[in-house]
Amino acid sequence: MDITMLTQIDHAKNGTVTPEMQYVAKKEGMDENTVLSRVAEGSLVIMVRDGCPPTAIGKGASTKINVNLGTSAASINPASELQKAAIAEKYGADTITDLSMGGSISRIRKSIFENTTLPITTVPIYQAIVEKGLKTVTEDDIISYLRLQVEEGVSSVVLHCVDKKMLETVKGSGRVMGMVSKGGSFTSVFMLTNDCDNPYLNNFEEVLDILREKDVVLSLGNTMRSGCIHDPRDPAQLMEMQTNANLANLANKAGVQVIIEGMGGHVAASAIPEFVELYKSTSPHPLFVAGPLPTDVALGYDHIAGAVGASMATGAGADYLCYITPSEHLALPTPDQVREGLVAFKIAAHIGDSIKYGISEKDRLLAERRASFDWEGQMELAFDSDRPRDICPMVGPCSMCGEYCAIQIMGEYLEGKE
Amino acid sequence: MDITMLTQIDHAKNGTVTPEMQYVAKKEGMDENTVLSRVAEGSLVIMVRDGCPPTAIGKGASTKINVNLGTSAASINPASELQKAAIAEKYGADTITDLSMGGSISRIRKSIFENTTLPITTVPIYQAIVEKGLKTVTEDDIISYLRLQVEEGVSSVVLHCVDKKMLETVKGSGRVMGMVSKGGSFTSVFMLTNDCDNPYLNNFEEVLDILREKDVVLSLGNTMRSGCIHDPRDPAQLMEMQTNANLANLANKAGVQVIIEGMGGHVAASAIPEFVELYKSTSPHPLFVAGPLPTDVALGYDHIAGAVGASMATGAGADYLCYITPSEHLALPTPDQVREGLVAFKIAAHIGDSIKYGISEKDRLLAERRASFDWEGQMELAFDSDRPRDICPMVGPCSMCGEYCAIQIMGEYLEGKE
């Protein structure tokens, strides 16, 4: 076997610490051998991209955030998508998923590649559907578009491995919101139109070969997720959770790294921790959640409801968060809404990590600078230092208290100087 | 005893269901006798204001939200404060606290009274300090300003009952952020300057008489709260928690309703649930928390970090939330930041209530309207319908998906029509 063909998981199984493992070990404050053994067991994934820094997602790594962007059939503005990619990079996204379905999809993807160093994920069936038709696309088309996007250099692809049994189970289940996964719906429509099995599962060995060759991470999509908190965990979801865990093991054995998309969408707050724990007890693979939203009524503010759900999910063990913007359920986000959603999820990941790993020294440093009225030093530690700078002029007395500052008037006594 | 002098808690102890109890029972979906027994035991408080609807806070009631507003010595714009009061009312605040310390404090308070029907809370020592001087105010002044504000018709006052033992305990404790409660610091400075005991505790019977006469709720301030997550729960805080629980019992016995401010400020996420439970096991009184903020680094986005902490605190049993705005730690909020902070906390209270009481039918209704593409019907259920209307034009296909809508393309199959 050609050494250049080995994936991170192959190297890990062989006991070889790769430069990528060294890089993420340093970045995450982990031991190299811990990284190696976790990559080998599939609990830690390293997303690689030619010429760009690798990104670790999973056990022991800080919680990562994905930013979705891309055109839709109803809204095509490639320049705006590039702006979103720039904002994602500026405000600390870890990965970008290009979900473009409008305009020249390949050209848009290419320009996003050229304008960011973050790993890029795609859902290949989107482009297949747009360019070949929802009812006319073939299995060959679906596999060809997967191959095309892998060859272009994506770091990860989302494949929805929904099967006939899941579709039978969810049919007539009385869910309020039915099926809300777009990629899952496309895959399902293909199966129903052609009365066939899942195109990826029908060709699973070939799919794994394609991914293996470029060490592309397989992200197992979440077709059966709930679309509202009144649609609770149901048999279709549990079936998909188990199927994805089995597929992940097969992929890992074939040298393909795997992330499991799960739970996301809409989940009642009280059900979030146990649901995450159920996933983690079913599979060691990194768990990727969208939100989740613990309420459906936060219209226009779903980034805030999502940040609450994501903090809870992260605290319970989720590894990787798909951000939600204020325009969720309403429209494609503007670049500024991408920023709002991303920063909300940076906060959620940070809070969740404080539960997973203990509170951060960054918080202590900020408090020390706050106590000493070091405004500029505080700004340096903010996730988005532009916004506090806009709010606070940092000249003269603070407009909150003016001369009546509690910290100031009690400071000397508390330090024992009085 | 003159019947008009009886407070809600007096009536409850006598077994009399008041019109106010009837009103809140209906509004909260509670049984009148349950309301009565909870008011009698002090676990449910009814804030009253002449000519305005009463507001229930505590056991069995939906979680309530307070909006702080008011001028500071460094920022005096009464018109802006009135705008904030209007926004608080429009977007569903339950109470307003006027913290004005700049300009003509009495006049500002009067105009806020005239422009809202919400219950108004004040911290009387603020005005005493501004008008009589931090180092020259007397005990008589402090009690006089309390009396003045009660006579003007406030529904609740915050008194910081810090004592010498707490001050000794917190001194030299090495807290990163020292003391961050403004009212608590003013009270402490008074005690240290005059080498005396707490002015409210020195005159506690008189204080209770003043409050009792107008059935004003005593809100026991939280002087010892942490100012950063690296300042954990400490002996000074536990001492204050116990002292406030004892004072609350004394006040209840004297016919005065009580809310306990606790925990708020900055608390590590993993410590929030147990800290709330500790409060609730110490005292049956409604627990009022500010935030709490589970991270210190969310500069410019503290309303989001606060919403996460508040959701967790509410889920664990907190009854009443003080909102936090994006400008927290930076400046007085603008009217628009009041709106942002308030809506974030409406979401937090709603999520927390889903943990406390189960998920709401409002969420089901929204999902049903979403599933049937009833845009206008969704807007009606939003906490802030202006924002989603700005985001979504509600004409033509949704810009998120255009023709590729998962709900639409799978709808018929799932309903068993295919």
PDB file of C-alpha atoms in Angstrom, chain B residues 166 220 235-249 260 278-279 281-283:
ATOM      1  CA  MET B 166     -20.165  39.459  56.214  1.00  0.00           C
ATOM      2  CA  LEU B 220     -33.464  41.306  49.928  1.00  0.00           C
ATOM      3  CA  PRO B 235     -18.539  31.780  53.180  1.00  0.00           C
ATOM      4  CA  ALA B 236     -19.684  35.402  52.773  1.00  0.00           C
ATOM      5  CA  GLN B 237     -22.299  34.304  50.245  1.00  0.00           C
ATOM      6  CA  LEU B 238     -23.535  31.432  52.368  1.00  0.00           C
ATOM      7  CA  MET B 239     -23.763  33.774  55.352  1.00  0.00           C
ATOM      8  CA  GLU B 240     -25.852  36.252  53.366  1.00  0.00           C
ATOM      9  CA  MET B 241     -28.091  33.481  52.036  1.00  0.00           C
ATOM     10  CA  GLN B 242     -28.837  32.339  55.600  1.00  0.00           C
ATOM     11  CA  THR B 243     -29.275  35.891  56.951  1.00  0.00           C
ATOM     12  CA  ASN B 244     -31.672  36.775  54.158  1.00  0.00           C
ATOM     13  CA  ALA B 245     -33.684  33.595  54.751  1.00  0.00           C
ATOM     14  CA  ASN B 246     -34.031  34.554  58.433  1.00  0.00           C
ATOM     15  CA  LEU B 247     -34.986  38.147  57.624  1.00  0.00           C
ATOM     16  CA  ALA B 248     -37.525  36.897  55.118  1.00  0.00           C
ATOM     17  CA  ASN B 249     -39.206  34.802  57.778  1.00  0.00           C
ATOM     18  CA  ILE B 260     -34.698  36.911  47.845  1.00  0.00           C
ATOM     19  CA  LEU B 278     -29.280  25.195  47.815  1.00  0.00           C
ATOM     20  CA  TYR B 279     -31.213  28.474  47.887  1.00  0.00           C
ATOM     21  CA  SER B 281     -33.715  24.292  50.266  1.00  0.00           C
ATOM     22  CA  THR B 282     -32.799  27.186  52.573  1.00  0.00           C
ATOM     23  CA  SER B 283     -35.887  29.312  51.998  1.00  0.00           C
TER      24      SER B 283
END
